[in-house]
């Protein structure tokens, strides 16, 4: 079946602009996660959804970052007033339950100029 | 809080040689342990996981890892590597009852012919 998909695959933006990153989890997966992969920080957890609620937002680096999930499916990660340090690959993962294997999408490479 | 240390950032080996990628974790509570692999220009894929039961877990492509609670380690081994094993390998931990994965910095495995 289809895996986790993310769009866009690449995003180049100017400092100060807002960006939205989209994640489509595997159908039927109730849990959804966002991570960030950057050269300096490695792989970092950002936020976790169970259904439409986010019981763990502890990894969001600042209030410029927010995420929502609707219909227990698609999720959008929004970064407001982007900064150069936001440049990274943003990864989405989903799982059927907890604990369960997290299946990762291909990521969105964000470059902030 | 949990943390993961991958002791080697890069490991070069010759084809058909054995390899061990080291992973140590720190946690005051019980954990689940994972190895993920990222092939060049691809997303993260689960290689193997330890949730409970037998401390030795195996993957379908010949890798194995052993959970050692006393040494807080989860080293990854393969008795004979192939060129196709060239990838970056990430060790990860999640706390029982928690959902997020905490990743190590990754080990880049390079196979020389």
Short mmCIF file of C-alpha atoms in Angstrom, two decimals:
data_model
loop_
_atom_site.label_atom_id
_atom_site.label_comp_id
_atom_site.label_asym_id
_atom_site.label_seq_id
_atom_site.Cartn_x
_atom_site.Cartn_y
_atom_site.Cartn_z
CA UNK A 1 0.00 0.00 0.00
CA UNK A 2 0.96 3.67 -0.13
CA UNK A 3 3.49 4.92 2.34
CA UNK A 4 3.75 8.26 4.09
CA UNK A 5 3.85 11.09 1.59
CA UNK A 6 5.06 14.63 2.08
CA UNK A 7 4.81 17.75 0.00
CA UNK A 8 6.55 19.67 -1.30
CA UNK A 9 9.72 17.62 -1.63
CA UNK A 10 11.77 20.80 -1.77
CA UNK A 11 10.97 24.32 -0.64
CA UNK A 12 13.15 27.37 -1.02
CA UNK A 13 11.96 30.49 0.74
CA UNK A 14 13.22 33.87 1.79
CA UNK A 15 13.92 34.75 5.38
CA UNK A 16 10.82 36.13 7.05
CA UNK A 17 8.30 34.28 4.89
CA UNK A 18 5.84 31.71 6.20
CA UNK A 19 5.88 28.12 4.93
CA UNK A 20 3.49 25.17 5.18
CA UNK A 21 4.64 21.57 4.95
CA UNK A 22 2.14 18.78 4.40
CA UNK A 23 2.11 15.17 5.52
CA UNK A 24 -0.24 12.38 4.42
CA UNK A 25 0.14 9.42 6.77
CA UNK A 26 -0.49 5.79 5.96
CA UNK A 27 -4.24 5.15 5.89
CA UNK A 28 -5.50 3.93 9.25
CA UNK A 29 -2.49 5.12 11.23
CA UNK A 30 -3.71 7.01 14.26
CA UNK A 31 -0.36 8.39 15.39
CA UNK A 32 1.60 11.00 13.43
CA UNK A 33 4.98 12.53 14.19
CA UNK A 34 7.10 15.37 12.88
CA UNK A 35 10.90 15.31 13.12
CA UNK A 36 13.61 17.56 11.77
CA UNK A 37 16.97 16.43 10.37
CA UNK A 38 19.74 18.99 10.16
CA UNK A 39 23.52 18.82 9.92
CA UNK A 40 24.15 20.47 13.22
CA UNK A 41 21.40 18.90 15.34
CA UNK A 42 20.83 15.47 13.80
CA UNK A 43 17.33 14.02 14.01
CA UNK A 44 15.07 15.88 16.43
CA UNK A 45 11.50 15.21 17.49
CA UNK A 46 9.13 18.12 17.01
CA UNK A 47 5.54 17.06 17.75
CA UNK A 48 3.31 14.00 18.08
CA UNK A 49 -0.38 13.63 17.24
CA UNK A 50 -2.77 10.98 18.44
CA UNK A 51 -5.84 11.47 16.32
CA UNK A 52 -6.31 15.22 15.98
CA UNK A 53 -4.81 16.16 19.33
CA UNK A 54 -1.16 16.80 20.11
CA UNK A 55 -0.29 15.43 23.54
CA UNK A 56 3.42 16.11 23.03
CA UNK A 57 4.61 19.37 21.51
CA UNK A 58 7.80 19.43 23.50
CA UNK A 59 10.12 19.47 20.49
CA UNK A 60 8.78 22.58 18.77
CA UNK A 61 11.78 24.96 18.89
CA UNK A 62 9.85 28.23 19.13
CA UNK A 63 6.38 29.72 18.91
CA UNK A 64 7.02 30.31 15.21
CA UNK A 65 6.39 26.60 14.73
CA UNK A 66 2.89 25.14 14.84
CA UNK A 67 1.15 22.06 13.52
CA UNK A 68 -2.33 20.77 13.13
CA UNK A 69 -3.99 17.57 12.06
CA UNK A 70 -7.48 17.32 10.67
CA UNK A 71 -9.80 14.36 10.25
CA UNK A 72 -7.27 12.15 11.96
CA UNK A 73 -5.29 12.13 8.73
CA UNK A 74 -3.42 14.95 6.99
CA UNK A 75 -1.13 17.16 9.03
CA UNK A 76 0.37 20.54 8.26
CA UNK A 77 3.49 21.95 9.88
CA UNK A 78 3.64 25.75 9.65
CA UNK A 79 6.74 27.83 10.22
CA UNK A 80 6.14 31.55 10.49
CA UNK A 81 8.76 34.21 9.80
CA UNK A 82 11.32 31.65 8.71
CA UNK A 83 14.93 32.03 9.76
CA UNK A 84 18.07 30.58 8.18
CA UNK A 85 18.47 28.18 11.09
CA UNK A 86 15.14 26.62 10.10
CA UNK A 87 16.81 25.12 7.03
CA UNK A 88 16.59 21.35 7.41
CA UNK A 89 14.80 18.26 6.16
CA UNK A 90 11.42 17.95 7.85
CA UNK A 91 10.33 14.35 8.25
CA UNK A 92 6.88 13.02 8.96
CA UNK A 93 6.17 9.55 10.32
CA UNK A 94 3.06 7.61 11.20
CA UNK A 95 2.27 4.49 13.18
CA UNK A 96 -0.77 2.31 13.71
CA UNK A 97 -0.56 2.55 17.45
CA UNK A 98 1.85 3.04 20.29
CA UNK A 99 4.29 1.48 20.65
CA UNK A 100 4.56 0.54 17.03
CA UNK A 101 6.94 0.96 14.16
CA UNK A 102 7.08 4.52 12.89
CA UNK A 103 7.07 4.67 9.09
CA UNK A 104 8.81 7.71 7.69
CA UNK A 105 8.04 9.80 4.65
CA UNK A 106 10.71 11.03 2.22
CA UNK A 107 10.87 14.44 3.86
CA UNK A 108 10.64 18.05 2.77
CA UNK A 109 13.94 19.84 2.30
CA UNK A 110 13.49 23.44 3.43
CA UNK A 111 16.07 26.04 2.47
CA UNK A 112 15.75 29.52 3.91
CA UNK A 113 17.80 32.11 2.03
CA UNK B 1 15.22 12.21 29.69
CA UNK B 2 16.63 9.67 27.28
CA UNK B 3 19.77 10.12 25.22
CA UNK B 4 21.54 8.00 22.62
CA UNK B 5 25.23 7.94 21.80
CA UNK B 6 26.57 6.40 18.62
CA UNK B 7 30.24 6.15 19.28
CA UNK B 8 31.42 6.23 15.66
CA UNK B 9 30.35 8.87 13.16
CA UNK B 10 31.92 6.93 10.28
CA UNK B 11 32.86 3.27 9.85
CA UNK B 12 34.73 2.16 6.73
CA UNK B 13 34.97 -1.58 6.11
CA UNK B 14 35.86 -3.88 3.25
CA UNK B 15 33.19 -5.91 1.50
CA UNK B 16 32.50 -9.29 3.15
CA UNK B 17 34.13 -8.14 6.39
CA UNK B 18 32.19 -8.12 9.68
CA UNK B 19 30.99 -4.86 11.15
CA UNK B 20 29.72 -3.57 14.47
CA UNK B 21 28.01 -0.21 14.88
CA UNK B 22 27.92 0.84 18.50
CA UNK B 23 25.00 2.37 20.32
CA UNK B 24 24.67 3.25 24.00
CA UNK B 25 21.64 4.83 25.59
CA UNK B 26 20.89 6.60 28.82
CA UNK B 27 17.56 6.27 30.55
CA UNK B 28 16.26 5.93 34.07
CA UNK B 29 13.24 3.96 32.88
CA UNK B 30 12.57 1.02 30.61
CA UNK B 31 12.90 1.71 26.92
CA UNK B 32 12.25 0.38 23.45
CA UNK B 33 15.21 0.35 21.08
CA UNK B 34 15.40 0.72 17.31
CA UNK B 35 17.86 0.80 14.45
CA UNK B 36 16.85 2.79 11.38
CA UNK B 37 18.77 2.90 8.08
CA UNK B 38 18.90 5.71 5.55
CA UNK B 39 20.21 4.67 2.13
CA UNK B 40 21.61 7.41 -0.12
CA UNK B 41 18.85 9.77 -1.27
CA UNK B 42 16.17 7.72 0.48
CA UNK B 43 14.04 8.07 3.59
CA UNK B 44 14.46 6.40 6.96
CA UNK B 45 13.54 2.73 7.12
CA UNK B 46 13.23 0.54 10.20
CA UNK B 47 15.96 -2.10 10.28
CA UNK B 48 15.09 -3.85 13.54
CA UNK B 49 13.60 -3.19 16.95
CA UNK B 50 13.60 -4.46 20.51
CA UNK B 51 10.36 -4.11 22.44
CA UNK B 52 10.49 -7.07 24.85
CA UNK B 53 11.31 -10.76 24.99
CA UNK B 54 14.47 -12.13 23.42
CA UNK B 55 17.33 -9.68 23.72
CA UNK B 56 18.71 -10.68 20.31
CA UNK B 57 16.77 -9.30 17.37
CA UNK B 58 17.43 -9.83 13.69
CA UNK B 59 16.60 -8.12 10.43
CA UNK B 60 15.75 -9.77 7.14
CA UNK B 61 19.02 -8.69 5.51
CA UNK B 62 21.41 -10.28 7.99
CA UNK B 63 21.84 -7.57 10.62
CA UNK B 64 21.33 -8.33 14.29
CA UNK B 65 21.39 -6.35 17.51
CA UNK B 66 21.50 -7.40 21.11
CA UNK B 67 19.90 -5.48 23.95
CA UNK B 68 22.27 -5.41 26.91
CA UNK B 69 20.50 -3.81 29.86
CA UNK B 70 23.48 -3.87 32.21
CA UNK B 71 25.68 -2.07 29.69
CA UNK B 72 22.80 0.03 28.31
CA UNK B 73 23.86 -0.91 24.80
CA UNK B 74 22.17 -2.00 21.59
CA UNK B 75 25.04 -2.60 19.17
CA UNK B 76 24.29 -3.52 15.55
CA UNK B 77 26.31 -6.30 13.89
CA UNK B 78 26.58 -8.05 10.57
CA UNK B 79 29.01 -10.92 9.96
CA UNK B 80 29.62 -10.08 6.28
CA UNK B 81 28.71 -6.76 4.67
CA UNK B 82 27.85 -6.01 1.05
CA UNK B 83 28.23 -2.89 -1.05
CA UNK B 84 24.47 -2.45 -0.81
CA UNK B 85 24.76 -1.94 2.96
CA UNK B 86 26.35 1.46 2.36
CA UNK B 87 24.08 3.83 4.27
CA UNK B 88 23.70 5.90 7.41
CA UNK B 89 22.48 3.99 10.43
CA UNK B 90 20.59 5.59 13.30
CA UNK B 91 20.01 4.13 16.73
CA UNK B 92 16.89 5.37 18.52
CA UNK B 93 15.17 4.93 21.86
CA UNK B 94 11.70 5.61 23.14
CA UNK B 95 10.56 5.50 26.72
CA UNK B 96 7.85 3.01 27.63
CA UNK B 97 4.59 4.93 27.55
CA UNK B 98 6.07 7.70 25.42
CA UNK B 99 5.85 7.97 21.70
CA UNK B 100 8.69 10.09 20.43
CA UNK B 101 11.94 8.61 19.23
CA UNK B 102 15.23 10.02 20.47
CA UNK B 103 17.90 9.43 17.85
CA UNK B 104 21.64 9.14 17.99
CA UNK B 105 23.79 11.22 15.67
CA UNK B 106 24.09 8.44 13.12
CA UNK B 107 26.93 6.27 11.82
CA UNK B 108 27.88 6.40 8.17
CA UNK B 109 28.84 2.91 6.99
CA UNK B 110 31.06 2.88 3.92
CA UNK B 111 31.82 -0.39 2.19
CA UNK B 112 35.00 -0.60 0.14
CA UNK B 113 35.37 -3.27 -2.56
#
